[in-house]
PDB file of C-alpha atoms in Angstrom:
ATOM      1  CA  TYR A   1     122.054  99.664 111.004  1.00  0.00           C
ATOM      2  CA  VAL A   2     119.462  99.417 113.589  1.00  0.00           C
ATOM      3  CA  MET A   3     116.976 102.312 114.138  1.00  0.00           C
ATOM      4  CA  LYS A   4     116.556 103.340 117.376  1.00  0.00           C
ATOM      5  CA  ASN A   5     113.573 104.045 119.208  1.00  0.00           C
ATOM      6  CA  ASN A   6     114.418 106.922 119.823  1.00  0.00           C
ATOM      7  CA  GLU A   7     115.850 108.021 116.207  1.00  0.00           C
ATOM      8  CA  GLU A   8     114.302 110.632 114.354  1.00  0.00           C
ATOM      9  CA  VAL A   9     112.302 110.304 111.101  1.00  0.00           C
ATOM     10  CA  LYS A  10     111.966 113.783 109.363  1.00  0.00           C
ATOM     11  CA  ILE A  11     108.617 114.947 108.396  1.00  0.00           C
ATOM     12  CA  LEU A  12     107.700 118.035 106.020  1.00  0.00           C
ATOM     13  CA  LYS A  13     103.950 119.895 106.333  1.00  0.00           C
ATOM     14  CA  LYS A  14     103.188 119.904 102.741  1.00  0.00           C
ATOM     15  CA  ARG A  15      99.808 121.351 103.476  1.00  0.00           C
ATOM     16  CA  GLU A  16      99.489 124.133 105.962  1.00  0.00           C
ATOM     17  CA  ASN A  17      96.501 122.271 107.799  1.00  0.00           C
ATOM     18  CA  ALA A  18      97.948 119.173 108.083  1.00  0.00           C
ATOM     19  CA  ILE A  19      98.218 116.787 111.392  1.00  0.00           C
ATOM     20  CA  LEU A  20     101.726 114.992 112.048  1.00  0.00           C
ATOM     21  CA  PRO A  21     101.861 111.526 112.259  1.00  0.00           C
ATOM     22  CA  LYS A  22     101.032 110.423 116.411  1.00  0.00           C
ATOM     23  CA  ARG A  23     100.977 107.032 118.167  1.00  0.00           C
ATOM     24  CA  ALA A  24      97.245 106.774 120.198  1.00  0.00           C
ATOM     25  CA  THR A  25      98.867 104.964 122.950  1.00  0.00           C
ATOM     26  CA  GLU A  26     102.232 104.085 124.227  1.00  0.00           C
ATOM     27  CA  GLY A  27     101.827 100.859 123.320  1.00  0.00           C
ATOM     28  CA  SER A  28     100.890 101.700 119.449  1.00  0.00           C
ATOM     29  CA  ALA A  29     103.040 100.187 116.565  1.00  0.00           C
ATOM     30  CA  GLY A  30     101.688 102.697 114.219  1.00  0.00           C
ATOM     31  CA  PHE A  31     101.418 106.336 113.649  1.00  0.00           C
ATOM     32  CA  ASP A  32      97.961 107.471 112.933  1.00  0.00           C
ATOM     33  CA  LEU A  33      97.736 109.192 109.514  1.00  0.00           C
ATOM     34  CA  TYR A  34      95.222 111.946 108.943  1.00  0.00           C
ATOM     35  CA  ALA A  35      93.145 113.277 106.544  1.00  0.00           C
ATOM     36  CA  CYS A  36      94.149 116.572 105.446  1.00  0.00           C
ATOM     37  CA  LEU A  37      90.979 117.378 103.763  1.00  0.00           C
ATOM     38  CA  GLU A  38      88.917 120.758 103.263  1.00  0.00           C
ATOM     39  CA  GLU A  39      85.948 119.407 103.404  1.00  0.00           C
ATOM     40  CA  LYS A  40      84.128 116.463 104.289  1.00  0.00           C
ATOM     41  CA  LEU A  41      84.982 113.426 101.463  1.00  0.00           C
ATOM     42  CA  ILE A  42      82.455 110.870 100.856  1.00  0.00           C
ATOM     43  CA  ILE A  43      83.397 107.484  99.572  1.00  0.00           C
ATOM     44  CA  LYS A  44      80.481 105.512  97.635  1.00  0.00           C
ATOM     45  CA  SER A  45      79.924 101.817  98.383  1.00  0.00           C
ATOM     46  CA  GLY A  46      82.522  99.884  95.783  1.00  0.00           C
ATOM     47  CA  GLU A  47      84.658 103.180  95.303  1.00  0.00           C
ATOM     48  CA  ARG A  48      88.055 104.185  95.483  1.00  0.00           C
ATOM     49  CA  CYS A  49      89.843 107.511  96.288  1.00  0.00           C
ATOM     50  CA  LYS A  50      93.400 108.900  97.091  1.00  0.00           C
ATOM     51  CA  VAL A  51      92.972 110.763 100.456  1.00  0.00           C
ATOM     52  CA  PRO A  52      95.696 113.287 101.081  1.00  0.00           C
ATOM     53  CA  THR A  53      97.605 113.192 104.466  1.00  0.00           C
ATOM     54  CA  GLY A  54      99.351 116.684 104.048  1.00  0.00           C
ATOM     55  CA  VAL A  55     103.056 115.331 105.132  1.00  0.00           C
ATOM     56  CA  ALA A  56     105.784 113.520 103.643  1.00  0.00           C
ATOM     57  CA  CYS A  57     108.936 111.973 105.224  1.00  0.00           C
ATOM     58  CA  GLU A  58     112.730 111.296 105.170  1.00  0.00           C
ATOM     59  CA  LEU A  59     114.233 108.057 105.831  1.00  0.00           C
ATOM     60  CA  ASN A  60     117.707 108.255 107.048  1.00  0.00           C
ATOM     61  CA  THR A  61     118.898 105.325 105.464  1.00  0.00           C
ATOM     62  CA  GLU A  62     117.576 102.573 102.930  1.00  0.00           C
ATOM     63  CA  ASP A  63     117.465  99.531 105.234  1.00  0.00           C
ATOM     64  CA  PHE A  64     113.912 101.075 106.465  1.00  0.00           C
ATOM     65  CA  ALA A  65     110.957 102.246 104.588  1.00  0.00           C
ATOM     66  CA  GLY A  66     107.414 103.324 105.703  1.00  0.00           C
ATOM     67  CA  PHE A  67     104.369 100.993 105.686  1.00  0.00           C
ATOM     68  CA  VAL A  68     100.700 102.442 105.591  1.00  0.00           C
ATOM     69  CA  PHE A  69      98.190  99.831 107.015  1.00  0.00           C
ATOM     70  CA  ALA A  70      94.353 100.202 107.384  1.00  0.00           C
ATOM     71  CA  ARG A  71      92.929 101.219 110.518  1.00  0.00           C
ATOM     72  CA  SER A  72      91.338  97.483 111.914  1.00  0.00           C
ATOM     73  CA  GLY A  73      88.539  99.955 113.529  1.00  0.00           C
ATOM     74  CA  LEU A  74      87.379 101.084 109.728  1.00  0.00           C
ATOM     75  CA  GLY A  75      88.004  97.931 108.084  1.00  0.00           C
ATOM     76  CA  VAL A  76      86.251  96.078 110.623  1.00  0.00           C
ATOM     77  CA  ASN A  77      83.076  98.652 111.544  1.00  0.00           C
ATOM     78  CA  HIS A  78      83.001 100.165 108.089  1.00  0.00           C
ATOM     79  CA  GLY A  79      84.325  98.222 105.183  1.00  0.00           C
ATOM     80  CA  ILE A  80      87.112 101.037 104.565  1.00  0.00           C
ATOM     81  CA  THR A  81      90.289  99.605 103.902  1.00  0.00           C
ATOM     82  CA  LEU A  82      93.235 100.436 101.588  1.00  0.00           C
ATOM     83  CA  SER A  83      93.093  99.493  97.791  1.00  0.00           C
ATOM     84  CA  ASN A  84      96.300  98.283  97.451  1.00  0.00           C
ATOM     85  CA  GLY A  85      96.444  96.085 100.751  1.00  0.00           C
ATOM     86  CA  VAL A  86      99.413  97.830 102.223  1.00  0.00           C
ATOM     87  CA  GLY A  87     101.329 101.223 100.799  1.00  0.00           C
ATOM     88  CA  VAL A  88     104.948 101.291 100.788  1.00  0.00           C
ATOM     89  CA  ILE A  89     106.797 104.327 101.320  1.00  0.00           C
ATOM     90  CA  ASP A  90     110.225 103.754  99.633  1.00  0.00           C
ATOM     91  CA  SER A  91     113.417 105.361 101.749  1.00  0.00           C
ATOM     92  CA  ASP A  92     113.972 107.643  98.640  1.00  0.00           C
ATOM     93  CA  TYR A  93     110.277 108.770  98.253  1.00  0.00           C
ATOM     94  CA  ARG A  94     110.037 112.638  99.196  1.00  0.00           C
ATOM     95  CA  GLY A  95     106.361 113.287  98.101  1.00  0.00           C
ATOM     96  CA  GLU A  96     103.280 114.105 100.292  1.00  0.00           C
ATOM     97  CA  ILE A  97     101.894 110.801 101.287  1.00  0.00           C
ATOM     98  CA  PHE A  98      98.473 109.791 100.112  1.00  0.00           C
ATOM     99  CA  VAL A  99      96.236 106.774 101.240  1.00  0.00           C
ATOM    100  CA  SER A 100      94.224 104.811  98.835  1.00  0.00           C
ATOM    101  CA  LEU A 101      91.246 104.028 100.445  1.00  0.00           C
ATOM    102  CA  CYS A 102      88.267 101.767  98.989  1.00  0.00           C
ATOM    103  CA  ASN A 103      84.937 101.382 100.198  1.00  0.00           C
ATOM    104  CA  LEU A 104      83.727  97.572 100.470  1.00  0.00           C
ATOM    105  CA  SER A 105      80.586  97.948 102.295  1.00  0.00           C
ATOM    106  CA  ASP A 106      77.316  98.505 101.080  1.00  0.00           C
ATOM    107  CA  GLU A 107      76.551 101.925 102.120  1.00  0.00           C
ATOM    108  CA  ASP A 108      78.760 105.393 101.598  1.00  0.00           C
ATOM    109  CA  TYR A 109      81.583 106.649 103.932  1.00  0.00           C
ATOM    110  CA  GLU A 110      81.900 110.077 104.999  1.00  0.00           C
ATOM    111  CA  ILE A 111      85.807 110.945 105.684  1.00  0.00           C
ATOM    112  CA  GLN A 112      85.794 114.460 108.024  1.00  0.00           C
ATOM    113  CA  PRO A 113      88.718 116.823 107.627  1.00  0.00           C
ATOM    114  CA  ASN A 114      91.496 115.174 110.395  1.00  0.00           C
ATOM    115  CA  ASP A 115      89.901 111.720 110.631  1.00  0.00           C
ATOM    116  CA  ARG A 116      92.727 108.917 111.380  1.00  0.00           C
ATOM    117  CA  ILE A 117      92.281 107.065 108.407  1.00  0.00           C
ATOM    118  CA  ALA A 118      95.554 104.923 108.598  1.00  0.00           C
ATOM    119  CA  GLN A 119      98.678 103.899 110.546  1.00  0.00           C
ATOM    120  CA  LEU A 120     102.306 104.329 109.357  1.00  0.00           C
ATOM    121  CA  ILE A 121     104.836 101.741 110.687  1.00  0.00           C
ATOM    122  CA  ILE A 122     108.557 102.307 110.247  1.00  0.00           C
ATOM    123  CA  MET A 123     110.507  99.089 109.892  1.00  0.00           C
ATOM    124  CA  PRO A 124     113.489  97.336 108.404  1.00  0.00           C
ATOM    125  CA  VAL A 125     113.536  96.267 104.784  1.00  0.00           C
ATOM    126  CA  ARG A 126     116.236  93.270 103.833  1.00  0.00           C
ATOM    127  CA  LEU A 127     117.671  93.597 100.234  1.00  0.00           C
ATOM    128  CA  PRO A 128     119.167  90.508  99.103  1.00  0.00           C
ATOM    129  CA  ASN A 129     120.946  89.745  96.205  1.00  0.00           C
ATOM    130  CA  PHE A 130     119.169  87.207  93.970  1.00  0.00           C
ATOM    131  CA  GLU A 131     120.838  84.134  92.810  1.00  0.00           C
ATOM    132  CA  VAL A 132     119.858  82.207  89.547  1.00  0.00           C
ATOM    133  CA  VAL A 133     119.530  78.596  90.346  1.00  0.00           C
ATOM    134  CA  GLU A 134     118.456  75.431  88.368  1.00  0.00           C
ATOM    135  CA  ASN A 135     117.002  73.818  91.086  1.00  0.00           C
ATOM    136  CA  LEU A 136     115.023  74.885  94.758  1.00  0.00           C
ATOM    137  CA  ASN A 137     116.041  72.821  97.911  1.00  0.00           C
ATOM    138  CA  GLN A 138     112.348  70.258  98.262  1.00  0.00           C
ATOM    139  CA  THR A 139     110.138  70.361 101.386  1.00  0.00           C
ATOM    140  CA  SER A 140     107.120  68.235 102.664  1.00  0.00           C
ATOM    141  CA  ARG A 141     105.345  71.208 101.623  1.00  0.00           C
ATOM    142  CA  ASN A 142     106.683  71.559  97.903  1.00  0.00           C
ATOM    143  CA  GLU A 143     104.782  73.190  95.714  1.00  0.00           C
ATOM    144  CA  ASN A 144     101.432  72.685  97.214  1.00  0.00           C
ATOM    145  CA  GLY A 145      99.352  76.276  98.274  1.00  0.00           C
ATOM    146  CA  PHE A 146      96.158  77.837  98.078  1.00  0.00           C
ATOM    147  CA  GLY A 147      94.849  75.704 100.987  1.00  0.00           C
ATOM    148  CA  SER A 148      96.878  72.534 101.011  1.00  0.00           C
ATOM    149  CA  THR A 149      97.608  72.909 104.546  1.00  0.00           C
ATOM    150  CA  GLY A 150      93.664  72.686 105.379  1.00  0.00           C
ATOM    151  CA  LYS A 151      90.997  74.592 106.308  1.00  0.00           C
TER     152      LYS A 151
END
C-alpha cells in the first residue's frame, strides 16, 4: 500500500480552540502541531511537560504511522526538544496527540497558546516477521559500535 500525496488522514478536533496541523511551506515535510492552551505555559529549566495539541487523527492503514519530531528552531535556539526523542502515533491510536517537551536550556521557556511546538510526519512502517537464528552473517564491522568508525 502506498499513501498518495493527496490522500486524506482524518483529523478530529478534541478541543474547540485546536488549530489543525498544517505545513509552513510547500516544501515542508512536516505538519506543524500547535499548543492547544488556554494560557501560557512555562517550562522551567530541566523540566518536562505534556502539551496538548487538541487534535486526534485516524490513519487508514497500519502500513503508516505518525511521527512527532522536534522543531529545529526550538531545539537549536532555545533548547526545547522532545523528551522521548521522537513520538510515535500508531495507526490504531485515536486519542488526542500530546507533545512531551523538555527544556534542556539554563533558562525557563514560555509557550503561548497556539505556538508551534512540534511537527508531524506521516511515514510508512515495515512490519517484518522475526526469525530466530543461531548466528548472524558476519560483516567487516561486526559487533564494533559506539564510535568504532571514528570521530
